[in-house]
Amino acid sequence: MAYYSNELISRLKGMKFFVYLRKSSEDNEDRQIRSIPGQKTDIEEQLVNKFGLNVIKPYYEESQTAHKKGRPNFQDMLQRLDKGEADGVISWHANRLARNYGDGGDLVQLIAEEKIKVVLTCYGFYENNPRDKEYLMTEFTRATRDSDDKSEAVKRGNRTKFFERQQWIGPAKIGYLNTTNPVTREKEVIEDPERFPILVKAISLLLSGLYTPMQVLDKINNEWSFRTRTTKRQGGKPLSKSAWYKFLTDPFMYGLMVRKEGEVLGSHKPMTTQIEFEKIQIMLGRKGKPHRTKHEFSYKEVLNCGECDASITAEEKWQIICSACKTKFHKGKKDDRCKACGLLIEKMIKPTILQYIHYHCTRKVNKNCTQGSVEIRELERQIDQELDKFEIRPEFLQWALEHISELNEKEVNDRVLSKNNAQKALQSVETQLDNLMTLFISPNNTNQSLLSEGELTKRRTPLLDQKKDLIKVINELEKRQDEWHELAINTFNFARYARYWFKHGDVKTKTQILGALGSNLRILDKILRVDELNSYFIIAEGKQEVEELAQKLEPAKEIDFTAKTLHLEQLRQCWLRGSV
Ligand SMILES: [Zn+2]
Ligand SMILES: [Zn+2]
């Protein structure tokens, strides 16, 4: 809070003021900016009423953003100040007054001409002296820059957060909490330590089939004393039936986040797996509406029909063995009860639920293609058999990884030089940009005699372009540096762990693994066919040879470094050729 001397206060009392209030839509992201009524209250309490100031007109500007030049109220106020209708301006903060270089310049110009004798804000007062004018210009420049950054950031922020950082936006779902990471200051969604475990327990109880959904809900509330999270307005209540069913039909529990722009696997800890989630949907009978998300099936993108070359599609079917009459029936989308005895699926105790996924030709090329379908279990057995051929021994993996690292060091050294040069150049461009800005906002430039706004833009643009290019070069150098190293490591790891990931990976991983097997993958007469090995898999081709080499070298403590390096160098060249 600035110090107001008696002398100053008595001077202020003889002046006429305009009050200028502004809040723009983009400020909504910024909690630090007070609302218009909040700004008004602060100004009244801290300035107008406190010192008994004479306000001749308040200006409100809410809808428009001051980022682009052209705020009718602001312009009107400046014109009237220019005519001498008032002596000063009161605003909540300097950044409320200007958000672009032009506006800021106009206002400071009026101060320099003594047409504005004082600017009062809740954070301080500014008069016609170099220090105050410089401060205001800095404040306006910063507001401009923040505004540039912010409008970009807000636009991208939410999308980026959702799709790239895979973070849920908005209030956390049941079982999770919103929090701010103390290190990164990023908002995150974490498990609710009180409720997450209860819900996990409830899901597994439901999946056991021993209890109906309503019986599980009863346990949640009455045995495990579940209470909803207390917020300002509500909470502290048992889980309602509707909230329970909403929870059970939300794929969020297995990690999938759905928004109208699309869906993505979130980074939050899942409560269950996709297949179990789907089982729950079956158990819910009609209440388990087929969830809005498309089911993604592994493999189909990389498979073709061996007869007509059309793409392959997958189809999921569910069968239930009724717990009462033991009839096995197919569950269509609308079926909610046993087809024989009529018992509701939701009420069944321990029904047997069977999932089948069939792969078959889409017949888009030849309507009369004669190929039948193959069930996922059979297909996966065959893929596993193929992968087995490429699996490498753990000791060999260790050996290979160590030497890849040694080779990588050499690569790094070569690249460090070019990176250093690029970084030096970047530094120089940044200094030039800083200098320009310092000149522009300097007190000697308040009338833009040293550097006009047009000139500033003209000189900044090529520098900003240079900066962008240099950053790109540096990023590329960094990326290239890791590329072959990563590729090599991936290749070995892949060969080593493909079978593991094939068993435990998600839809994408499984598909990638199958895709990596080779080119022209097709199914003919229920058999998976692979034409030729993918070059990415070249390591596997030489598996035998390389393992022999490894064996020869392994027993010896003293290793012939050059020989090995040479060999790996050849392999590396192979991979690089094959992968590009
Ligand atoms: Zn076909
Ligand atoms: Zn039945």
XYZ file of C-alpha atoms and ligand atoms in Angstrom, residues 321-329 337-344 348, ligand 2:
19
model
C -25.380 -68.713 -18.275
C -28.443 -67.985 -16.164
C -27.742 -68.525 -12.497
C -31.215 -69.958 -11.883
C -32.022 -72.221 -14.841
C -28.500 -72.598 -16.274
C -29.619 -71.671 -19.760
C -26.834 -70.172 -21.880
C -28.069 -67.224 -23.874
C -33.230 -60.967 -18.484
C -32.791 -64.695 -18.989
C -34.408 -65.812 -22.206
C -35.672 -69.029 -20.603
C -36.861 -68.185 -17.083
C -37.078 -64.412 -17.261
C -34.835 -63.649 -14.263
C -33.365 -60.141 -14.496
C -28.642 -62.993 -10.859
Zn -32.947 -68.594 -16.479
